[in-house]
Amino acid sequence: MARQGGGMIVAMASTNAFQVEENLSHYNTSKGGVAAFVRSAALDLSRYGIRINAVAPGVVLTHLSAWITADPDRAANYLKQIPLRRFAEIIDVANSVLFLMAHKKIPTYLTDEQCQVMMEIPTDLSDRDLARYYTLTSEELELVNRRRRPANRFGFAVQLALLHFPGRPFAEYRNQKQVPRPILTSIAQQINLPVSAFAEYGNRPGTLYDHIDEICKECGYRRCGWREYLAAARFLLPHALESDRAVPLIEQALEFFRKEQILPPTLVQTEKLVWIVLRLAEDHLYNVLTSRLTQEHKTRLDALLQNETRLGGHTRLAWLRAVPGEPSPKSIHKIVERLLFIRELDLPPVPTTLHQNRVLHVI
């Protein structure tokens, strides 16, 4: 593979590599080994243009998982841990492998301007918003006062305040000229220090990260790992089932991370999360739409894609989509003809469980 200039490898792991179960120590260990191997191999093989990933499914419906699905209580317990509330099928795993093997680039949803807006510290907050977002609690003030140097007290307070809103660590804003003056003034009044004390904060880069680590430990913030990604996906999925607009979903994801006290991933990683959730929502949509189709329905729908001589070589689907023309009795006749044809397909009604916005987008 290295001689060919690169390639792709997909290994088969399991969620048991990260969330173990009792009486399965041999399986948990082996799948954990696969996950560790993939991480290590990704570093070693990247220089040769070889990309290696792993699929880590949960319960997949096969004869080997029958002992889980046969017990309703056991099955219900497993389903609580699955975002889509259904067990995976072999085709789901196959699609995941195909995705990892594909060269398709994940789309960029945000423009440079939108990225800047989402990353910047707001400068036009009202007094009410300043009080709402940047008032430190008594517990937080106690943590601030543990620092000896004024600059570190001020900087620690700023770190806490920026995690309140917009929700990103101060280290990510180091390229900005300064934290907006109204925010610094509000914080200075709370900790009884002059605004000028903040200028010396962070001369040693390690201080910024040491303070974030302490804030995570003392205030309940946590870094974004796979469990946090999963929680965010569960939160976003119902919204993605209502609309396929990516930018609002990215905004909702960032708000979720902020409210749940999760240090957010980069915007690129957030875009990837939203892309995955939209794919899940799309798969769910088509699965529900096609679940009531009989084989006869599918045969009729397949026939819509066949070129027909009497339609000038066009498909019946293209004929259905064609605009009849200017309003006239002849145009109305063409519309009625199409409506009658659709009725003759005798397709099942669209399930009421699907959001109308999503269905209209498909149509």
Short mmCIF file of C-alpha atoms in Angstrom, two decimals:
data_model
loop_
_atom_site.label_atom_id
_atom_site.label_comp_id
_atom_site.label_asym_id
_atom_site.label_seq_id
_atom_site.Cartn_x
_atom_site.Cartn_y
_atom_site.Cartn_z
CA MET A 1 0.00 0.00 0.00
CA ALA A 2 2.89 2.35 0.78
CA ARG A 3 4.44 1.58 -2.61
CA GLN A 4 1.17 2.56 -4.27
CA GLY A 5 1.33 5.99 -2.68
CA GLY A 6 -1.22 5.42 0.04
CA GLY A 7 -4.58 3.89 0.74
CA MET A 8 -7.28 3.45 3.33
CA ILE A 9 -7.80 0.91 6.11
CA VAL A 10 -10.94 0.52 8.21
CA ALA A 11 -10.73 -1.67 11.32
CA MET A 12 -13.67 -3.09 13.25
CA ALA A 13 -13.79 -2.05 16.89
CA SER A 14 -16.79 -1.76 19.22
CA THR A 15 -18.32 0.62 21.73
CA ASN A 16 -17.06 -1.92 24.28
CA ALA A 17 -13.62 -0.45 23.65
CA PHE A 18 -14.79 2.68 25.50
CA GLN A 19 -17.70 1.55 27.67
CA VAL A 20 -17.07 -1.92 29.03
CA GLU A 21 -19.61 -4.53 30.12
CA GLU A 22 -19.34 -7.16 32.81
CA ASN A 23 -18.53 -10.77 31.92
CA LEU A 24 -17.01 -9.63 28.63
CA SER A 25 -13.46 -8.83 29.72
CA HIS A 26 -11.93 -10.76 26.81
CA TYR A 27 -14.08 -8.91 24.28
CA ASN A 28 -13.64 -5.50 25.92
CA THR A 29 -9.87 -5.98 25.97
CA SER A 30 -9.60 -7.08 22.35
CA LYS A 31 -11.73 -4.21 21.06
CA GLY A 32 -9.82 -1.75 23.23
CA GLY A 33 -6.66 -3.08 21.63
CA VAL A 34 -8.10 -2.44 18.17
CA ALA A 35 -8.90 1.16 19.10
CA ALA A 36 -5.39 1.73 20.49
CA PHE A 37 -3.82 0.11 17.42
CA VAL A 38 -5.78 2.36 15.07
CA ARG A 39 -4.69 5.50 16.93
CA SER A 40 -1.05 4.44 16.88
CA ALA A 41 -1.11 3.22 13.29
CA ALA A 42 -2.70 6.48 12.14
CA LEU A 43 0.41 8.31 13.36
CA ASP A 44 2.83 5.77 11.92
CA LEU A 45 1.19 5.33 8.51
CA SER A 46 0.20 8.91 7.73
CA ARG A 47 3.68 9.62 6.34
CA TYR A 48 2.97 7.05 3.62
CA GLY A 49 -0.39 8.56 2.69
CA ILE A 50 -2.25 5.71 4.38
CA ARG A 51 -5.40 6.66 6.25
CA ILE A 52 -6.65 4.29 8.94
CA ASN A 53 -9.92 4.55 10.84
CA ALA A 54 -12.16 2.26 12.83
CA VAL A 55 -15.87 1.60 13.05
CA ALA A 56 -17.06 1.09 16.63
CA PRO A 57 -20.71 0.00 16.47
CA GLY A 58 -22.90 -0.92 19.39
CA VAL A 59 -25.42 -3.73 19.19
CA VAL A 60 -25.89 -4.94 15.60
CA LEU A 61 -28.87 -7.15 14.73
CA THR A 62 -27.34 -10.55 13.96
CA HIS A 63 -27.75 -14.05 15.37
CA LEU A 64 -24.92 -13.23 17.79
CA SER A 65 -26.95 -10.44 19.41
CA ALA A 66 -30.17 -12.42 19.73
CA TRP A 67 -29.55 -12.89 23.48
CA ILE A 68 -29.95 -9.11 23.88
CA THR A 69 -33.03 -8.56 21.75
CA ALA A 70 -34.79 -11.67 23.09
CA ASP A 71 -35.13 -10.08 26.53
CA PRO A 72 -37.40 -6.96 26.37
CA ASP A 73 -35.96 -5.45 29.56
CA ARG A 74 -32.38 -6.00 28.47
CA ALA A 75 -33.15 -4.65 25.00
CA ALA A 76 -34.82 -1.55 26.47
CA ASN A 77 -31.77 -0.88 28.66
CA TYR A 78 -29.48 -1.02 25.62
CA LEU A 79 -31.77 1.20 23.56
CA LYS A 80 -31.58 3.96 26.18
CA GLN A 81 -27.89 4.35 25.30
CA ILE A 82 -28.46 4.61 21.53
CA PRO A 83 -29.24 8.09 20.06
CA LEU A 84 -31.58 6.77 17.34
CA ARG A 85 -33.29 4.44 19.83
CA ARG A 86 -32.90 1.47 17.50
CA PHE A 87 -30.37 -1.31 17.08
CA ALA A 88 -27.99 -1.11 14.16
CA GLU A 89 -28.29 -3.33 11.13
CA ILE A 90 -25.48 -4.72 9.03
CA ILE A 91 -26.19 -2.14 6.34
CA ASP A 92 -25.55 0.64 8.88
CA VAL A 93 -22.08 -0.70 9.57
CA ALA A 94 -21.46 -1.13 5.85
CA ASN A 95 -22.46 2.47 5.18
CA SER A 96 -20.09 3.67 7.91
CA VAL A 97 -17.23 1.76 6.33
CA LEU A 98 -18.08 3.15 2.90
CA PHE A 99 -18.11 6.66 4.32
CA LEU A 100 -14.69 6.22 5.91
CA MET A 101 -13.32 4.78 2.69
CA ALA A 102 -14.68 7.62 0.59
CA HIS A 103 -12.72 10.65 -0.54
CA LYS A 104 -15.74 12.94 -0.21
CA LYS A 105 -14.86 16.06 1.71
CA ILE A 106 -17.10 17.14 4.55
CA PRO A 107 -18.70 20.42 3.43
CA THR A 108 -17.85 23.76 5.00
CA TYR A 109 -21.07 25.35 6.15
CA LEU A 110 -19.72 28.58 7.64
CA THR A 111 -18.34 31.55 5.77
CA ASP A 112 -15.27 33.36 7.12
CA GLU A 113 -17.54 36.13 8.40
CA GLN A 114 -19.78 33.66 10.22
CA CYS A 115 -16.75 31.97 11.78
CA GLN A 116 -15.49 35.32 13.01
CA VAL A 117 -18.85 36.22 14.54
CA MET A 118 -19.08 32.86 16.33
CA MET A 119 -15.52 33.11 17.64
CA GLU A 120 -15.37 36.74 18.73
CA ILE A 121 -16.18 38.10 22.16
CA PRO A 122 -19.28 40.33 21.88
CA THR A 123 -18.58 44.03 22.17
CA ASP A 124 -22.12 45.43 22.18
CA LEU A 125 -23.61 43.84 25.28
CA SER A 126 -26.12 45.81 27.31
CA ASP A 127 -25.67 46.36 31.04
CA ARG A 128 -28.28 43.68 31.60
CA ASP A 129 -26.36 41.15 29.50
CA LEU A 130 -23.09 42.06 31.21
CA ALA A 131 -24.67 41.31 34.57
CA ARG A 132 -26.32 38.15 33.25
CA TYR A 133 -23.25 36.59 31.68
CA TYR A 134 -20.30 37.97 33.61
CA THR A 135 -21.39 38.06 37.24
CA LEU A 136 -19.19 35.64 39.18
CA THR A 137 -20.70 33.46 41.91
CA SER A 138 -19.37 33.47 45.46
CA GLU A 139 -17.75 30.08 44.83
CA GLU A 140 -16.04 31.41 41.71
CA LEU A 141 -14.82 34.50 43.56
CA GLU A 142 -13.35 32.26 46.23
CA LEU A 143 -11.41 30.39 43.54
CA VAL A 144 -10.21 33.67 42.04
CA ASN A 145 -8.89 34.86 45.39
CA ARG A 146 -6.70 31.78 45.77
CA ARG A 147 -4.25 33.38 43.29
CA ARG A 148 -1.47 35.43 44.84
CA ARG A 149 -0.59 37.73 41.95
CA PRO A 150 -3.17 40.36 40.88
CA ALA A 151 -2.65 39.52 37.19
CA ASN A 152 -3.43 35.86 37.83
CA ARG A 153 -6.50 36.72 39.88
CA PHE A 154 -7.77 38.94 37.10
CA GLY A 155 -6.91 36.43 34.38
CA PHE A 156 -8.53 33.56 36.26
CA ALA A 157 -11.69 35.65 36.62
CA VAL A 158 -11.65 36.43 32.89
CA GLN A 159 -11.28 32.73 32.11
CA LEU A 160 -14.36 31.98 34.20
CA ALA A 161 -16.32 34.87 32.68
CA LEU A 162 -15.61 33.86 29.09
CA LEU A 163 -16.71 30.30 29.83
CA HIS A 164 -20.00 31.78 30.98
CA PHE A 165 -20.29 33.43 27.56
CA PRO A 166 -19.51 32.90 24.71
CA GLY A 167 -18.31 29.61 26.23
CA ARG A 168 -14.77 29.23 24.84
CA PRO A 169 -11.49 29.30 26.83
CA PHE A 170 -9.54 32.55 26.84
CA ALA A 171 -6.58 30.84 25.14
CA GLU A 172 -8.61 30.70 21.93
CA TYR A 173 -8.92 34.49 21.92
CA ARG A 174 -5.23 35.27 22.28
CA ASN A 175 -5.06 36.61 18.72
CA GLN A 176 -7.56 39.31 19.55
CA LYS A 177 -6.27 42.69 20.68
CA GLN A 178 -8.09 42.59 23.99
CA VAL A 179 -11.15 41.51 25.87
CA PRO A 180 -13.80 44.24 25.42
CA ARG A 181 -13.39 46.99 27.98
CA PRO A 182 -16.94 46.74 29.42
CA ILE A 183 -16.32 43.09 30.32
CA LEU A 184 -12.99 43.88 31.98
CA THR A 185 -14.56 46.76 33.89
CA SER A 186 -17.37 44.53 35.14
CA ILE A 187 -14.90 41.90 36.32
CA ALA A 188 -12.56 44.48 37.89
CA GLN A 189 -15.39 45.83 40.02
CA GLN A 190 -16.18 42.35 41.31
CA ILE A 191 -12.60 41.43 42.29
CA ASN A 192 -11.50 44.91 43.44
CA LEU A 193 -8.58 45.24 41.03
CA PRO A 194 -7.72 47.87 38.42
CA VAL A 195 -8.30 46.93 34.79
CA SER A 196 -4.58 47.46 34.15
CA ALA A 197 -3.77 44.35 36.21
CA PHE A 198 -5.04 42.16 33.39
CA ALA A 199 -2.29 43.29 30.98
CA GLU A 200 0.34 41.06 32.61
CA TYR A 201 -1.78 37.90 32.56
CA GLY A 202 -0.58 34.98 30.49
CA ASN A 203 3.06 35.98 30.04
CA ARG A 204 3.77 32.34 30.78
CA PRO A 205 1.58 30.37 28.30
CA GLY A 206 1.31 27.41 30.66
CA THR A 207 -0.61 29.56 33.13
CA LEU A 208 -3.61 29.76 30.78
CA TYR A 209 -3.90 25.99 30.53
CA ASP A 210 -3.17 25.39 34.21
CA HIS A 211 -6.05 27.69 35.08
CA ILE A 212 -8.40 25.96 32.63
CA ASP A 213 -7.49 22.59 34.15
CA GLU A 214 -8.27 23.92 37.62
CA ILE A 215 -11.57 25.44 36.46
CA CYS A 216 -12.57 22.09 34.96
CA LYS A 217 -11.72 20.35 38.23
CA GLU A 218 -13.37 22.84 40.58
CA CYS A 219 -16.34 24.15 38.57
CA GLY A 220 -17.60 21.09 36.71
CA TYR A 221 -16.45 22.03 33.22
CA ARG A 222 -15.20 19.18 31.06
CA ARG A 223 -13.41 18.74 27.79
CA CYS A 224 -15.25 17.49 24.72
CA GLY A 225 -14.64 13.75 24.40
CA TRP A 226 -16.66 11.06 22.66
CA ARG A 227 -19.32 11.02 25.39
CA GLU A 228 -19.85 14.77 24.99
CA TYR A 229 -20.01 14.41 21.20
CA LEU A 230 -22.61 11.67 21.65
CA ALA A 231 -24.66 13.84 24.02
CA ALA A 232 -24.50 16.73 21.56
CA ALA A 233 -25.59 14.45 18.69
CA ARG A 234 -28.55 13.25 20.75
CA PHE A 235 -29.52 16.85 21.43
CA LEU A 236 -29.16 17.93 17.79
CA LEU A 237 -30.87 14.98 16.13
CA PRO A 238 -34.49 16.05 16.86
CA HIS A 239 -33.69 19.49 15.44
CA ALA A 240 -32.07 17.94 12.35
CA LEU A 241 -35.22 15.88 11.83
CA GLU A 242 -37.14 19.17 11.54
CA SER A 243 -34.74 21.14 9.33
CA ASP A 244 -31.61 20.47 7.30
CA ARG A 245 -30.24 24.00 7.75
CA ALA A 246 -26.69 23.52 9.00
CA VAL A 247 -25.84 26.95 10.40
CA PRO A 248 -28.69 27.02 12.98
CA LEU A 249 -27.62 23.51 14.04
CA ILE A 250 -24.05 24.72 14.56
CA GLU A 251 -25.36 27.58 16.69
CA GLN A 252 -27.51 25.14 18.70
CA ALA A 253 -24.49 22.87 19.18
CA LEU A 254 -22.39 25.74 20.56
CA GLU A 255 -25.23 26.75 22.88
CA PHE A 256 -25.52 23.13 24.05
CA PHE A 257 -21.80 22.99 24.87
CA ARG A 258 -22.05 26.27 26.77
CA LYS A 259 -25.06 25.28 28.85
CA GLU A 260 -23.63 21.83 29.61
CA GLN A 261 -20.28 23.36 30.67
CA ILE A 262 -18.38 21.53 27.94
CA LEU A 263 -15.27 23.12 26.46
CA PRO A 264 -16.36 23.22 22.83
CA PRO A 265 -14.47 21.64 19.94
CA THR A 266 -13.19 23.77 17.08
CA LEU A 267 -15.70 25.14 14.59
CA VAL A 268 -14.38 22.69 11.98
CA GLN A 269 -15.08 19.81 14.36
CA THR A 270 -18.51 21.25 15.14
CA GLU A 271 -19.27 21.41 11.42
CA LYS A 272 -18.27 17.75 11.15
CA LEU A 273 -20.58 16.86 14.05
CA VAL A 274 -23.48 18.68 12.38
CA TRP A 275 -22.73 16.98 9.06
CA ILE A 276 -22.88 13.56 10.74
CA VAL A 277 -26.14 14.42 12.52
CA LEU A 278 -27.66 15.63 9.24
CA ARG A 279 -26.65 12.35 7.60
CA LEU A 280 -28.30 10.41 10.44
CA ALA A 281 -31.46 12.50 10.10
CA GLU A 282 -31.50 11.99 6.34
CA ASP A 283 -31.06 8.23 6.71
CA HIS A 284 -33.89 8.17 9.25
CA LEU A 285 -36.11 10.18 6.92
CA TYR A 286 -35.62 7.84 3.98
CA ASN A 287 -35.93 4.75 6.16
CA VAL A 288 -39.32 5.94 7.43
CA LEU A 289 -40.49 7.01 3.97
CA THR A 290 -39.62 3.65 2.44
CA SER A 291 -40.66 1.43 5.35
CA ARG A 292 -44.26 1.13 4.09
CA LEU A 293 -43.38 0.46 0.47
CA THR A 294 -44.22 -2.98 -0.86
CA GLN A 295 -42.20 -4.63 -3.60
CA GLU A 296 -44.88 -3.57 -6.07
CA HIS A 297 -44.50 0.05 -4.96
CA LYS A 298 -40.73 -0.16 -5.44
CA THR A 299 -41.16 -1.63 -8.92
CA ARG A 300 -43.46 1.23 -9.91
CA LEU A 301 -41.03 3.80 -8.56
CA ASP A 302 -38.07 2.19 -10.35
CA ALA A 303 -40.06 2.42 -13.58
CA LEU A 304 -40.11 6.21 -13.20
CA LEU A 305 -36.39 6.22 -14.00
CA GLN A 306 -36.71 4.35 -17.29
CA ASN A 307 -36.49 6.33 -20.53
CA GLU A 308 -39.72 6.15 -22.54
CA THR A 309 -39.93 6.61 -26.29
CA ARG A 310 -43.38 8.20 -26.16
CA LEU A 311 -41.97 10.83 -23.79
CA GLY A 312 -39.27 11.79 -26.27
CA GLY A 313 -36.67 9.62 -24.56
CA HIS A 314 -37.21 11.28 -21.18
CA THR A 315 -38.02 9.45 -17.97
CA ARG A 316 -41.45 9.49 -16.39
CA LEU A 317 -39.89 11.28 -13.40
CA ALA A 318 -38.65 14.10 -15.66
CA TRP A 319 -42.14 14.28 -17.16
CA LEU A 320 -43.68 14.65 -13.70
CA ARG A 321 -41.27 17.44 -12.83
CA ALA A 322 -41.71 19.35 -16.09
CA VAL A 323 -43.51 22.71 -15.85
CA PRO A 324 -46.67 22.52 -18.02
CA GLY A 325 -46.23 26.11 -19.29
CA GLU A 326 -48.31 29.27 -19.18
CA PRO A 327 -51.74 29.09 -17.48
CA SER A 328 -54.24 27.76 -20.00
CA PRO A 329 -56.82 24.97 -20.37
CA LYS A 330 -54.11 22.85 -21.98
CA SER A 331 -51.74 23.39 -19.04
CA ILE A 332 -54.47 22.48 -16.55
CA HIS A 333 -55.10 19.29 -18.51
CA LYS A 334 -51.38 18.41 -18.24
CA ILE A 335 -51.40 19.02 -14.48
CA VAL A 336 -54.49 16.83 -14.01
CA GLU A 337 -52.84 14.14 -16.12
CA ARG A 338 -49.83 14.13 -13.81
CA LEU A 339 -51.96 14.09 -10.67
CA LEU A 340 -53.93 11.10 -11.97
CA PHE A 341 -50.69 9.29 -12.77
CA ILE A 342 -49.39 9.88 -9.22
CA ARG A 343 -52.69 8.63 -7.79
CA GLU A 344 -52.39 5.45 -9.87
CA LEU A 345 -49.05 4.71 -8.21
CA ASP A 346 -51.11 4.07 -5.07
CA LEU A 347 -48.24 4.99 -2.75
CA PRO A 348 -48.80 4.93 1.02
CA PRO A 349 -49.34 8.30 2.70
CA VAL A 350 -46.39 10.15 4.20
CA PRO A 351 -46.05 9.15 7.88
CA THR A 352 -47.29 11.88 10.19
CA THR A 353 -44.24 11.34 12.42
CA LEU A 354 -42.05 13.13 9.89
CA HIS A 355 -41.74 16.91 10.08
CA GLN A 356 -43.38 18.66 7.13
CA ASN A 357 -40.33 20.84 6.44
CA ARG A 358 -38.17 17.77 5.93
CA VAL A 359 -40.72 16.05 3.70
CA LEU A 360 -41.19 19.14 1.53
CA HIS A 361 -37.42 19.41 1.11
CA VAL A 362 -37.30 15.85 -0.23
CA ILE A 363 -40.15 16.55 -2.62
#
